[in-house]
Every structure is written in structure tokens, then in C-alpha cells.
mmCIF file of C-alpha atoms and ligand atoms in Angstrom:
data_model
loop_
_atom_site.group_PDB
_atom_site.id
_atom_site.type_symbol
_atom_site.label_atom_id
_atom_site.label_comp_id
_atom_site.label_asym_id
_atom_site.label_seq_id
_atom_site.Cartn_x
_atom_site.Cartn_y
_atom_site.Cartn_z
ATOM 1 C CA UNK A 34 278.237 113.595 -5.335
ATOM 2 C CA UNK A 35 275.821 111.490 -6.610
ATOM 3 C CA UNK A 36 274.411 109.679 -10.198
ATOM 4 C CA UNK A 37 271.329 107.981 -10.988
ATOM 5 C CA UNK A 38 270.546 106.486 -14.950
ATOM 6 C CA UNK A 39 267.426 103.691 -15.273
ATOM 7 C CA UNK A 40 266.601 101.947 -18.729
ATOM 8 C CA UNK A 41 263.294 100.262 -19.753
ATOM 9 C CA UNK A 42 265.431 98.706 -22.777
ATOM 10 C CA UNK A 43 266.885 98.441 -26.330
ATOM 11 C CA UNK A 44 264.255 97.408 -28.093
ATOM 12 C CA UNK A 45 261.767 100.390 -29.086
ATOM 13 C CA UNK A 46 260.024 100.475 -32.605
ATOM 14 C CA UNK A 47 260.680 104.287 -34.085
ATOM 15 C CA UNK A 48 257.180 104.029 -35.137
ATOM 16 C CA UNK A 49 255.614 103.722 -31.587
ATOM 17 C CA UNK A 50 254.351 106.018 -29.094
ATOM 18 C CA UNK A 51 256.725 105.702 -25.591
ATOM 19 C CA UNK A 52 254.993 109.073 -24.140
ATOM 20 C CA UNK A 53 253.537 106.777 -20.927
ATOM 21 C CA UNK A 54 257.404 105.605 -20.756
ATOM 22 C CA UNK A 55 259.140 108.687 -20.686
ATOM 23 C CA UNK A 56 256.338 110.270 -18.152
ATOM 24 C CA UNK A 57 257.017 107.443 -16.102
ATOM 25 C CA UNK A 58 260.783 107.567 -16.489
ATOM 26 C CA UNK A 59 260.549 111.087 -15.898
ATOM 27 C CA UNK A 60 258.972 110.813 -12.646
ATOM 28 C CA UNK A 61 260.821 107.677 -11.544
ATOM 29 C CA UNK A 62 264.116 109.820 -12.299
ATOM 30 C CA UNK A 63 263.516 112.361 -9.963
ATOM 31 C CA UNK A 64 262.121 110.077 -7.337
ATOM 32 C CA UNK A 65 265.397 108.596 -7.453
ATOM 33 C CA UNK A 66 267.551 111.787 -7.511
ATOM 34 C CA UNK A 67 265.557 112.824 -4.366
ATOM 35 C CA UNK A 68 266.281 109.348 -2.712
ATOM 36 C CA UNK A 69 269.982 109.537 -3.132
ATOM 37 C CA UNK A 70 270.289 113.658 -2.003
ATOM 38 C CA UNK A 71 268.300 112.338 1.026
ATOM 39 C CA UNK A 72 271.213 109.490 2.002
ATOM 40 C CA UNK A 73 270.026 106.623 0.529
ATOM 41 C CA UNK A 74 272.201 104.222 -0.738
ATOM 42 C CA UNK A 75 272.708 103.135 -4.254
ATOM 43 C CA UNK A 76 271.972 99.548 -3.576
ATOM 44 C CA UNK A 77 268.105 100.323 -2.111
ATOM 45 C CA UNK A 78 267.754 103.058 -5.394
ATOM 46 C CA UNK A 79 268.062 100.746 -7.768
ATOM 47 C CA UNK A 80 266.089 98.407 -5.947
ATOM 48 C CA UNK A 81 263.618 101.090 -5.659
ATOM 49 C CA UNK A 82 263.791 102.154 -9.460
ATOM 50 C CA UNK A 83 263.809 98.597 -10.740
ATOM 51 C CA UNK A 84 260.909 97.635 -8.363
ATOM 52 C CA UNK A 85 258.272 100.798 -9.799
ATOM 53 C CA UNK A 86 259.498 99.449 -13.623
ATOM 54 C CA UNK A 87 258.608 95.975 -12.499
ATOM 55 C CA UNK A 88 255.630 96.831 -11.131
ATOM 56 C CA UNK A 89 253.959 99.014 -13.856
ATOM 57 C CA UNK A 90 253.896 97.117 -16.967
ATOM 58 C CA UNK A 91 255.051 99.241 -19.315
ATOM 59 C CA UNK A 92 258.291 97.985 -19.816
ATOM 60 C CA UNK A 93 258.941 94.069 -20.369
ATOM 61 C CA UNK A 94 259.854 92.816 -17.122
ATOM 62 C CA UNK A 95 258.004 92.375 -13.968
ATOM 63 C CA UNK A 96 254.063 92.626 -14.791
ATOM 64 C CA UNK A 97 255.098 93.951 -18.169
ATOM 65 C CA UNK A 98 256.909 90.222 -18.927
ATOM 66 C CA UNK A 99 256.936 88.783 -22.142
ATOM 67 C CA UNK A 100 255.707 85.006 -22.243
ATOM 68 C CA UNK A 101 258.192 82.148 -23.476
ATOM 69 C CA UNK A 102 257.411 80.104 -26.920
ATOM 70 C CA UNK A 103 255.145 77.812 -24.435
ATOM 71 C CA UNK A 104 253.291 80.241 -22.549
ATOM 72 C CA UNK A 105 255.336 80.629 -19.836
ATOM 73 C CA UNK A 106 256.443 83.694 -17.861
ATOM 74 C CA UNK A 107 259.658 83.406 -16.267
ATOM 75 C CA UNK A 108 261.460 86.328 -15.101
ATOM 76 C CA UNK A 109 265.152 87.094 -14.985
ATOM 77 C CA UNK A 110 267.217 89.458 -12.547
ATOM 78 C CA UNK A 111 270.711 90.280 -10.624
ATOM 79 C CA UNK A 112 271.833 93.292 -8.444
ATOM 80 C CA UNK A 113 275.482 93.782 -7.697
ATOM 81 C CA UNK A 114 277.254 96.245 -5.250
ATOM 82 C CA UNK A 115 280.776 97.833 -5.225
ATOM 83 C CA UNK A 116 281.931 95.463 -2.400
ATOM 84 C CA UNK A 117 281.846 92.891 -4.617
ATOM 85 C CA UNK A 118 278.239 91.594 -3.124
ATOM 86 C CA UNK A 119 275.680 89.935 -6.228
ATOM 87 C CA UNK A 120 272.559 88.473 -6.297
ATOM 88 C CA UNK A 121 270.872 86.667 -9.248
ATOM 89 C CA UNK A 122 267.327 85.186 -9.893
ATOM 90 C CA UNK A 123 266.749 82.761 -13.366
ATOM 91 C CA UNK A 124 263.848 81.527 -14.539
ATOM 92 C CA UNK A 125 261.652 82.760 -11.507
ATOM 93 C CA UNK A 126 257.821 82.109 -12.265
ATOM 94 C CA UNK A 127 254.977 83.734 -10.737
ATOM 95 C CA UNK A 128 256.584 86.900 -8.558
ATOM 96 C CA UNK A 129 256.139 90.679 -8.374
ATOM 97 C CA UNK A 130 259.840 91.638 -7.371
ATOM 98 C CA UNK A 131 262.605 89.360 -8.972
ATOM 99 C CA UNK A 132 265.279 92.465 -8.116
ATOM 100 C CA UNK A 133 264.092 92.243 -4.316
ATOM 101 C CA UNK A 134 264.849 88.858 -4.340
ATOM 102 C CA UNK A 135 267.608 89.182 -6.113
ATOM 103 C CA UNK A 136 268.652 91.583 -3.585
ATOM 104 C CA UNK A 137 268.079 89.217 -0.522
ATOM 105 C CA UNK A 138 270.261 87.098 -2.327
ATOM 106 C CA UNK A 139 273.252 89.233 -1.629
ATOM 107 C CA UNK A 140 273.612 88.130 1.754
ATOM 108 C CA UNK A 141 273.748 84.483 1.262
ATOM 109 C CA UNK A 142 276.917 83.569 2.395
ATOM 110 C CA UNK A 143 276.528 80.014 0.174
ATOM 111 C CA UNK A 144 274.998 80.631 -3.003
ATOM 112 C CA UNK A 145 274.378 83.938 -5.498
ATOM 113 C CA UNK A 146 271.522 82.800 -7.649
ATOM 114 C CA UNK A 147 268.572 80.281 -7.855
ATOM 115 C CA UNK A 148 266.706 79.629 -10.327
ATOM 116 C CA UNK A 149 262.888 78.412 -11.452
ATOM 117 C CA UNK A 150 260.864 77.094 -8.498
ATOM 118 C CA UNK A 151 262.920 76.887 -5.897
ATOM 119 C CA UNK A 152 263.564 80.140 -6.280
ATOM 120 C CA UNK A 153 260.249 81.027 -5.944
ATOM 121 C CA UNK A 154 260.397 78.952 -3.036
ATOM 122 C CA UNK A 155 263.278 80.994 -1.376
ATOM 123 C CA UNK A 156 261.074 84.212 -2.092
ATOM 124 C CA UNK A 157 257.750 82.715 -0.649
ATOM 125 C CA UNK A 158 260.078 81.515 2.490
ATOM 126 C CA UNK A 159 261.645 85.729 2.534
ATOM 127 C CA UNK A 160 258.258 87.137 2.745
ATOM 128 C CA UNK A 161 258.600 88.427 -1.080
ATOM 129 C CA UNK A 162 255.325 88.999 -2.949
ATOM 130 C CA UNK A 163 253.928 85.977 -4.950
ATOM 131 C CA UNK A 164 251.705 86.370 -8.196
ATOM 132 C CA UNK A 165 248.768 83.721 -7.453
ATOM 133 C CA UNK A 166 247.078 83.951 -10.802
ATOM 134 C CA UNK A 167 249.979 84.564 -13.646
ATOM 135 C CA UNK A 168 247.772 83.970 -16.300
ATOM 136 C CA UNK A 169 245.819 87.213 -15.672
ATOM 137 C CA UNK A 170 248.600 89.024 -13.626
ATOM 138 C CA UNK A 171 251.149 89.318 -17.158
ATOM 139 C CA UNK A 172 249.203 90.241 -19.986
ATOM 140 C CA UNK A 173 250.457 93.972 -20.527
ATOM 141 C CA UNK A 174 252.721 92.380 -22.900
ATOM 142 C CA UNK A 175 250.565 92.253 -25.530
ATOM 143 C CA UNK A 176 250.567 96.387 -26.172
ATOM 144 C CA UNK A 177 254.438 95.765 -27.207
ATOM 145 C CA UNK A 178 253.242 93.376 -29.970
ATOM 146 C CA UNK A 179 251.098 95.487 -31.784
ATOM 147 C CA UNK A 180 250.875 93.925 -35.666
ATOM 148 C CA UNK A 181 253.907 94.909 -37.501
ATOM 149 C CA UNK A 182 255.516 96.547 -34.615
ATOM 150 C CA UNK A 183 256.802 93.819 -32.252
ATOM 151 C CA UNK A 184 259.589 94.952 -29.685
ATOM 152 C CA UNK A 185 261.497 92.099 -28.883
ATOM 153 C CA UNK A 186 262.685 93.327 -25.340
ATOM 154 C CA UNK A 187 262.758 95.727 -23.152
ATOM 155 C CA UNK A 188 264.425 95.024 -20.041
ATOM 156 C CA UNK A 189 265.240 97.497 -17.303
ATOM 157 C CA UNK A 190 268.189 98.354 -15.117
ATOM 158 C CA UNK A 191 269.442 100.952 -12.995
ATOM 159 C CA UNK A 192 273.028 102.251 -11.688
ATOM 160 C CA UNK A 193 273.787 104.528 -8.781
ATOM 161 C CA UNK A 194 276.596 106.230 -7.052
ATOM 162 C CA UNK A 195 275.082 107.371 -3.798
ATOM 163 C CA UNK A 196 276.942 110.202 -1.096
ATOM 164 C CA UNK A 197 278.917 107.645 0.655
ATOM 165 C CA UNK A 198 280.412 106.542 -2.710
ATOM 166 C CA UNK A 199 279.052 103.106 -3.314
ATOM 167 C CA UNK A 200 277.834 101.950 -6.409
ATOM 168 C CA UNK A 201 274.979 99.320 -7.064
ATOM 169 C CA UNK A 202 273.655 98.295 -10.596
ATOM 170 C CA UNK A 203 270.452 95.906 -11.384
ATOM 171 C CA UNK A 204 268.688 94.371 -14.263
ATOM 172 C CA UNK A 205 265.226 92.564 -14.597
ATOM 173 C CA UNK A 206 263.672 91.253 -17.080
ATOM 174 C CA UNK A 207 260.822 88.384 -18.960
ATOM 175 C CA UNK A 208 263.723 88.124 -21.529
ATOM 176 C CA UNK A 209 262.749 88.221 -25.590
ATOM 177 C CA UNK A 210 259.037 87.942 -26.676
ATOM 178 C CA UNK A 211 258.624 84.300 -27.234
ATOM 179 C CA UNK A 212 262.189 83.059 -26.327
ATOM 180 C CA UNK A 213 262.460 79.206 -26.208
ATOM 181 C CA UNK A 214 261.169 77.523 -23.285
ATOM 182 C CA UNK A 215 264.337 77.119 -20.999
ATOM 183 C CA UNK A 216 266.382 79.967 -22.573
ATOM 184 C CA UNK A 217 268.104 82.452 -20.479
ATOM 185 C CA UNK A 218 269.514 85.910 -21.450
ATOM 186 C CA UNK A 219 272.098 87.720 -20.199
ATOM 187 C CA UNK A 220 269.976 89.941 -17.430
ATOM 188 C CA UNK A 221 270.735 87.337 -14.836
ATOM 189 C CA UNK A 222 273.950 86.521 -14.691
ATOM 190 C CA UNK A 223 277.173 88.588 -13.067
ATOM 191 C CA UNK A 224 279.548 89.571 -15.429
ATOM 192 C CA UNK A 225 277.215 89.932 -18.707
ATOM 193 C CA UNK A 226 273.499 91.492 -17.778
ATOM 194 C CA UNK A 227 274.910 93.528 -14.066
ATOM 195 C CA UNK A 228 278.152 94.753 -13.016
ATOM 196 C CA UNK A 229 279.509 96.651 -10.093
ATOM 197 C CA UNK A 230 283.140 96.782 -8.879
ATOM 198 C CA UNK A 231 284.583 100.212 -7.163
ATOM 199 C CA UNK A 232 285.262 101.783 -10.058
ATOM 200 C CA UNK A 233 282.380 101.967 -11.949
ATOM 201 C CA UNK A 234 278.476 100.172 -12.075
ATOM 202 C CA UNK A 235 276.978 98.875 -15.404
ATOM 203 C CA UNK A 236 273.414 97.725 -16.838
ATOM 204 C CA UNK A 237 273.271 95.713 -20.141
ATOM 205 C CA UNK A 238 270.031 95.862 -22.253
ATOM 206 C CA UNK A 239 269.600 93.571 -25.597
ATOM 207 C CA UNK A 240 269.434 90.684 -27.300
ATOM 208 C CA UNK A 241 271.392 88.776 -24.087
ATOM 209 C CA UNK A 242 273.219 85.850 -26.185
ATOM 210 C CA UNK A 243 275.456 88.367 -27.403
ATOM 211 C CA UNK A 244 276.174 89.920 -23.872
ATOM 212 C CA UNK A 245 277.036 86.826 -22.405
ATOM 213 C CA UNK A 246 279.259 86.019 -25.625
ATOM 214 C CA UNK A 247 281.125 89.680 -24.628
ATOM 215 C CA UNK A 248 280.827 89.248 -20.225
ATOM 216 C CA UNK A 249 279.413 92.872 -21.606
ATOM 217 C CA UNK A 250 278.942 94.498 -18.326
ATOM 218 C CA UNK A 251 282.523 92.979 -17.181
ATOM 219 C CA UNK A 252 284.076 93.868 -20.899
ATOM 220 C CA UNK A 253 283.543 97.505 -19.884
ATOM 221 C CA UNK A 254 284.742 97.366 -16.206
ATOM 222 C CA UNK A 255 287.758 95.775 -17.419
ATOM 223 C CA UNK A 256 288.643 98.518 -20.110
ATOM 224 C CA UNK A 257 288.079 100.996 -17.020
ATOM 225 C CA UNK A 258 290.258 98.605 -13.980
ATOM 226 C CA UNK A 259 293.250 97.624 -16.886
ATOM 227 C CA UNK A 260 293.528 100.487 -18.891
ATOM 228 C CA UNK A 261 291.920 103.423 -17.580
ATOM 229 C CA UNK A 262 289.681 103.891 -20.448
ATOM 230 C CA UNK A 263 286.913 107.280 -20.120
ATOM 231 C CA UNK A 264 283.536 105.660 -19.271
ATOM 232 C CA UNK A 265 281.954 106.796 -22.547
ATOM 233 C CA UNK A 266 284.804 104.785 -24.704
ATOM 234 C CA UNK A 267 284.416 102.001 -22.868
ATOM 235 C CA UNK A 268 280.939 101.334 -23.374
ATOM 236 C CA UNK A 269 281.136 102.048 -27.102
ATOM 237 C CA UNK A 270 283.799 99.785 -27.650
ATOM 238 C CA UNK A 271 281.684 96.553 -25.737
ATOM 239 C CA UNK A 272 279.102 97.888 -27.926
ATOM 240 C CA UNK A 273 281.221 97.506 -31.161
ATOM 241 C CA UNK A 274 282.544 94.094 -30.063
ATOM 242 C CA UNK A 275 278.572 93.134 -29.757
ATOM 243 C CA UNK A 276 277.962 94.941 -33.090
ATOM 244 C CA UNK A 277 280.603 92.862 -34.986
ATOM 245 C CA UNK A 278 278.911 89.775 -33.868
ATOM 246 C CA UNK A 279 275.632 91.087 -35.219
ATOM 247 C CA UNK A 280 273.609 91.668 -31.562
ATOM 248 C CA UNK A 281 272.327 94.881 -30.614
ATOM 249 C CA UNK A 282 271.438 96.555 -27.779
ATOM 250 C CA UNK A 283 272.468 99.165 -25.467
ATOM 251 C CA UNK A 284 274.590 99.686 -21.648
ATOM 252 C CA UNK A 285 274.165 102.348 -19.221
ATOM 253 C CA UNK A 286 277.389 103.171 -16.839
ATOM 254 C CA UNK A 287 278.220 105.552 -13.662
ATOM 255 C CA UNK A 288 281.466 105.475 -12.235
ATOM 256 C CA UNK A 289 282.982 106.823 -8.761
ATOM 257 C CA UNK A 290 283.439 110.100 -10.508
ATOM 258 C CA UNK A 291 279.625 110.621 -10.488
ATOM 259 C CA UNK A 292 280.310 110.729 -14.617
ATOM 260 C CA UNK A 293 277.200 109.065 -16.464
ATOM 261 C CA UNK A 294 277.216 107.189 -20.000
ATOM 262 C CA UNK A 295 274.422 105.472 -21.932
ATOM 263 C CA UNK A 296 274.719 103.912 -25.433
ATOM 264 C CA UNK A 297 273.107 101.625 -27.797
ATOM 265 C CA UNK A 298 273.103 100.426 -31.190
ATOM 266 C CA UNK A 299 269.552 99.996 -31.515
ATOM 267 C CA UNK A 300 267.257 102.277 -33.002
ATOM 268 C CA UNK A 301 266.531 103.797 -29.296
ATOM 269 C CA UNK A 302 267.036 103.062 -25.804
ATOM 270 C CA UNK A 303 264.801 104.038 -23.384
ATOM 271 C CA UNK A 304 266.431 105.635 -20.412
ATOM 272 C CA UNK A 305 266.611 108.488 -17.979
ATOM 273 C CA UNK A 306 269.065 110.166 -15.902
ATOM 274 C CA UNK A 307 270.334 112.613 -13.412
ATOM 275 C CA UNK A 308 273.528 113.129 -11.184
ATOM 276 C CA UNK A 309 274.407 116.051 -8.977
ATOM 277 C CA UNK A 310 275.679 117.630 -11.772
ATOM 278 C CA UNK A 311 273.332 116.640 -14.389
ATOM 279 C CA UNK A 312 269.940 117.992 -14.276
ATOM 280 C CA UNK A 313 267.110 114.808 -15.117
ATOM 281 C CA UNK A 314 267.171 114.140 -18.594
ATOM 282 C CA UNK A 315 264.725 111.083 -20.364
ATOM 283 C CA UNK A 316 265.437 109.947 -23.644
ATOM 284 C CA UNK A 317 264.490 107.300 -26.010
ATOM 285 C CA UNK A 318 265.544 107.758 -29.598
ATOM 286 C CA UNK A 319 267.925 110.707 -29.966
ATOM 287 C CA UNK A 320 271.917 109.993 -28.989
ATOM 288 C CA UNK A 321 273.457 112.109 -26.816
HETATM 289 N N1 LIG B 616 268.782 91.125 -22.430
HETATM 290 C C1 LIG B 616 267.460 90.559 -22.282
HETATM 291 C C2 LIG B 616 267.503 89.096 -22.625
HETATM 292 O O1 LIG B 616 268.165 88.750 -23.587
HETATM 293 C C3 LIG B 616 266.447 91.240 -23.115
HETATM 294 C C4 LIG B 616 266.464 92.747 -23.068
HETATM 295 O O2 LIG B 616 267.427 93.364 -22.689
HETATM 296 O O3 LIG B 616 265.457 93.363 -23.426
HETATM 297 O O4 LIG B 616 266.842 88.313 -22.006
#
């Protein structure tokens, strides 16, 4: 048994074209469903998933980053695993990968997550890929700003439940378009962006204050540990709680089961899925 679901974010504009996101979520979907029937684990497909988003630009993480009110880009991310194993990255300037190095993270025995250069220096020391010239490197941003159309974000994440049962969730992101300079979201921290525990493995998406104000990601693990709530119930009510305090955004859940859930309270979330019972789906505005 097995389930895969990405997201490239809460944030799309119903008057925008996403067709070169759901391709690419369409692909990247079945990449990962291969991956897991093959053995992989959880942990290295949502590495793998989060990496491609990263990479591509189309979404607003990775080369895709947004710059802060100053000009800066400084990238967000944190990976967590069913044995209770996390890894975190704030503030990171200048790198292709903040989930890989999140993901080397996870087996400090010391520390779970660095922030701003010195965690760039801790990826330049792990042999993780360094962006020498930033100012040309993130500049696909600017197609998700056309005038009168600006997506705020448009992070990504991924959950898995691979064969052996594990479960692994991730998030990365350049946080909002124009966030203050020293601001950070939700995406990197344990507990509100990324959460995995046995039972069930969680990616938040949105505007992050009001994820952290929730623990979002935790909120719903804790309806699912303390009071056995279905998976789709769960995430709707962490979604309410966000609602009430006037944030939106969306989550995306898998549990042990190999059940799947995705919501939001946006206009759209972009996001794709598959599990060994659920042929690949992609979606972006239309609810399930
Ligand atoms: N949650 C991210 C942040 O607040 C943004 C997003 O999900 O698009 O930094």
C-alpha cells in the first residue's frame, strides 16, 4: 500500500493559466507513484518531488522564489519522518535544494534547523548545490506577478506512505511575495508548515502566520492521535480554526491507511495525487 499527494500552493488567481503546472504536476505525480511501487521510501519521494518543484520555477519556492520587501531571496523548508526524525532550513540564501538540506538535517543528533548563512554554510560544507549568482538565478517570480493578478504564495510540499509503511512529509518555500525582510512563515518550522508522526503525514500551504498561530500541521495530527478523527475532518476543521482567524490556505494529508485528503479555503490549490488505490489525479481549482 502506498500514497503520494504534492502541492505547488494556495495561492492561484482563478483568472490565470496553471496548464505548465498541472503538466508538470502531472508528470511529477506519476514519477513519484513509480518511485514508491519500486521500494522507495517516503522520506527520498518527497525529497525527490519537492526537489523537481524547487528546481523548475514554476511554483514559488526554489528557483521559482519570491524576493523579500528588500530584494532578498531567502528560502524556507522542513522534512519530517514517522520516527519522529525533522529537519528545518530558515532564511537560507543563495541554494538550489533547501529540502535536501533540510533532509541532511535529520541526522544531526544536536540541532534540527539553521537558519540564514550559516546554514548555507552547513550546505556548502554537505556538498549541497550553491546558487553563485542569485540575482539572475530567481527571477521566474516575476510571471506570478502579472499586473492585477499577483499570487501571494505558492509553496510546495509533499506526503508519502511508502510499502514498508513509513510516512515522510516536506515543505519549501521563498515565503509571500514581498514579505518583510526577516519574516518567516510557517513552511519551516515542525509542528505548523510539516508534520509526520505514525499515524498520519501533513503539508501546510498559506499565508504561514496563521499556521503557526494553529501548530496547523500538528492541530490535525492531534485530532487524528486524541480522538480518532477521519483524515478528511480533521483537516477541515484546522482549516476552519485558520478561517475564523481570517488566513487562508490549504493542507494536504496521508495517513497509515494509504487514505489521501487535500483541502483549502482559497480559491484553488494546486496539487496532485495518487495512492495504490487512487489512480493520479491533478487539480487546481475544483474541490473534491
Ligand atoms: N506558507 C508560506 C509562508 O507563509 C507561503 C505559502 O504557503 O505559499 O511563507
Amino acid at each position: 500500500m502506498y500514497a503520494l499527494i504534492i502541492h505547488g500552493g494556495a495561492g492561484p488567481h482563478p483568472s490565470k493559466d496553471y496548464s505548465k503546472q498541472v503538466t508538470h504536476m502531472g508528470e511529477l505525480i506519476v514519477k513519484g507513484q513509480k518511485l514508491l511501487e519500486a521500494g522507495t521510501s517516503a522520506l527520498d519521494v518527497v525529497e525527490a518531488m519537492i526537489m523537481e518543484m524547487e528546481a523548475c520555477g514554476l511554483y514559488v519556492a526554489g528557483k521559482g522564489a519570491a524576493p523579500d520587501e528588500a530584494g532578498n531571496f531567502l528560502l524556507d523548508a522542513s522534512i519530517m519522518t514517522s520516527d519522529a526524525k525533522a529537519g528545518a532550513v530558515a532564511a537560507i540564501p543563495a541554494v538550489k535544494h533547501p529540502i535536501s538540506i533540510a533532509k541532511t538535517l535529520l541526522h544531526e543528533p544536536e540541532y534540527i534547523m539553521l537558519s540564514e548563512a550559516s546554514a548555507r554554510n552547513y550546505a556548502a560544507k554537505n556538498g549541497h548545490t550553491l546558487i553563485e549568482d542569485a540575482e539572475n538565478y530567481y527571477q521566474d517570480y516575476k510571471d506570478h506577478i502579472t499586473p492585477g493578478n499577483i499570487s501571494k504564495h505558492g509553496t510546495v510540499g509533499a506526503v508519502a506512505l511508502d510499502l514498508t509503511g513509513q510516512l515522510a512529509a516536506g515543505t519549501s518555500t521563498g515565503g509571500t511575495l514581498f514579505k518583510a525582510a526577516g519574516r518567516i512563515g510557517d513552511t519551516p518550522l515542525i509542528g505548523a508548515g510539516t508534520w509526520a508522526d505514525q499515524n498520519v503525514a501533513i503539508s501546510s500551504t498559506g499565508l504561514g502566520e496563521f499556521f503557526i498561530q494553529t501548530a496547523a500541521a500538528h492541530d490535525v495530527a492531534a485530532q487524528i492521535e486524541y480522538a480518532a478523527k477521519p483524515l478528511d475532518k480533521a483537516l477541515q476543521h484546522s482549516l476552519d480554526k485558520i478561517e475564523r482567524l481570517g488566513g487562508d490556505g490549504g493542507l494536504i494529508a496521508v495517513n497509515n491507511k494509504g487514505e489521501i485528503a487535500m483541502k483549502f479555503n482559497s480559491h484553488g490549490m494546486k496539487r496532485a495525487a495518487v495512492s495504490s488505490s487512487q489512480a493520479p489525479i491533478v487539480r487546481v481549482f475544483e474541490k473534491e
